[in-house]
Amino acid sequence: MQADIGNALDGALGLDRAALDDLDDRVADAHETIARGRRESEHGYAALNLPETCDPEPVRRAAAGFDPETVLTVGIGGSALGAATITDALDSPVEARYLDNVDPAWVRDLVGGLDLSETVVNVVSRSGTTAETLANFLVVREAMASAGVDWTERTVVTTGESGNLRAMADRHDLPALTVPDGVPGRFSALSTVGLFAAAVAGHDLDALLAGAASEAEKLSGSLYDSPAYAYGAVSYALAERGAAVNAMMPYAESLERFAEWYAQLWAESLGKDGRGQTPARALGATDQHSQLQLYRAGPTDKLVTLVRPRESTDASIPETDLAGLSYLGGSTLGDLLDAEFRATEASLAAAGRENVRLEIDRVDERGLGELLYATEAACVLYGELADVSTFTQPAVEWGKKAARGLLGGGEFTEAEAVRGKRRLEVE
């Protein structure tokens, strides 16, 4: 991956090269902390070792027994978004679907639209207690039974060493993949959690991990030697100067789900102690016509992150005799998208609005590995510089306890807070 941070300097928020040079000393210290955490496989930092520690063979073996039309991942948050980022970006004859919400009508329609006899199900939960995941899995299992499909022959479990799902896998002799220790869900895309659907879809797991490894090798004591650290350091520095929002804007339809994955990574990791950046999701060139007005002329509280592949397939634009459109004929959609990208970048810069360009060579397995790993490393560095607990998510756990208490799953004080909601209703 390549990072161009030039347009993050000398904008409205006042970050200049001298300040970035000063910050580089702190980057060196943060890198030492990260490197030590990786050496000792500490919780969270272990995620940055996945290019070395993830063995794709068990994933391939679990996937080898199936030749389905669809792979259905039942998970939520980090248990689904990493896998979805990979499969949504790459072409495959196998359709990858994700049951990652519990809206009843949506769940009914999704499950009802599948040929369950031609579907392999991957249920993913480290703890084996995630309410949304287990509820959806029970719905899928019942639908399979109703369709005369033996769910035990079409289900793979990805979970921890113990818990409800592990016990179920043992009882029914299901293929089971182990969630690695020390890797929070939102950092697990390059592990068993994110790779099973990709394996079923026929994607190259070795190339994914090789791309990630190439970015790991670039981590160093200076932001000027590492694209990941350059992005993380600039994001942090601009946040300290008022960039409370980071708008992730890929210029590739295939990377739209990446922006969704990024939003969880950035929000859940860095939103602590009154600090952090709010991730916004946009898509180029579509959102030039819906959000760019705000980014260029609204409050000076944003960093815009522009992501694109340098190479992609293209399609020609036919010649036309329509007045005013002849300039389009003979060029390509790729030319148009490139012009839109560079125009957006320049438009923001001309208005003093900070932006960063992240590029990969292609949207392929290697490029995705680079992008996922570099973004994770950028997030970890940001957390070190901001002195936040990057790998925890106490606010998420509060909500889980409240919901479980409301459903009768135990006594939780958090549920009492929900029951005591203040009301001021207007009809």
Coordinates of C-alpha atoms in Angstrom, one line a residue, residues 3 13 24 34 56-57 60 64 81 124 243 251 271 286 314-315 319 326 339 345 357 371 392 408 424:
A3 CA 0.1 6.6 1.4
L13 CA -6.4 22.6 10.8
D24 CA 7.8 11.3 14.5
I34 CA 3.9 -2.2 19.4
P56 CA -4.5 -21.3 6.3
E57 CA -4.4 -25.1 6.1
R60 CA -8.8 -24.9 3.5
A64 CA -12.7 -28.5 1.0
L81 CA -17.2 -7.6 8.4
V124 CA -18.9 -17.3 14.1
A243 CA -10.6 16.6 12.8
Y251 CA -13.1 4.9 -5.3
G271 CA -13.7 6.0 20.8
T286 CA -21.3 8.4 -6.0
D314 CA -12.1 -0.8 -17.7
A315 CA -14.9 -0.2 -20.1
E319 CA -18.7 7.9 -29.3
S326 CA -18.3 14.6 -27.4
A339 CA -10.6 12.3 -13.2
E345 CA -8.7 15.4 -4.0
R357 CA -4.6 9.2 -0.5
L371 CA -5.0 -2.7 2.9
T392 CA -11.2 -3.0 24.6
G408 CA -34.4 -12.6 30.9
L424 CA -41.3 12.9 26.5

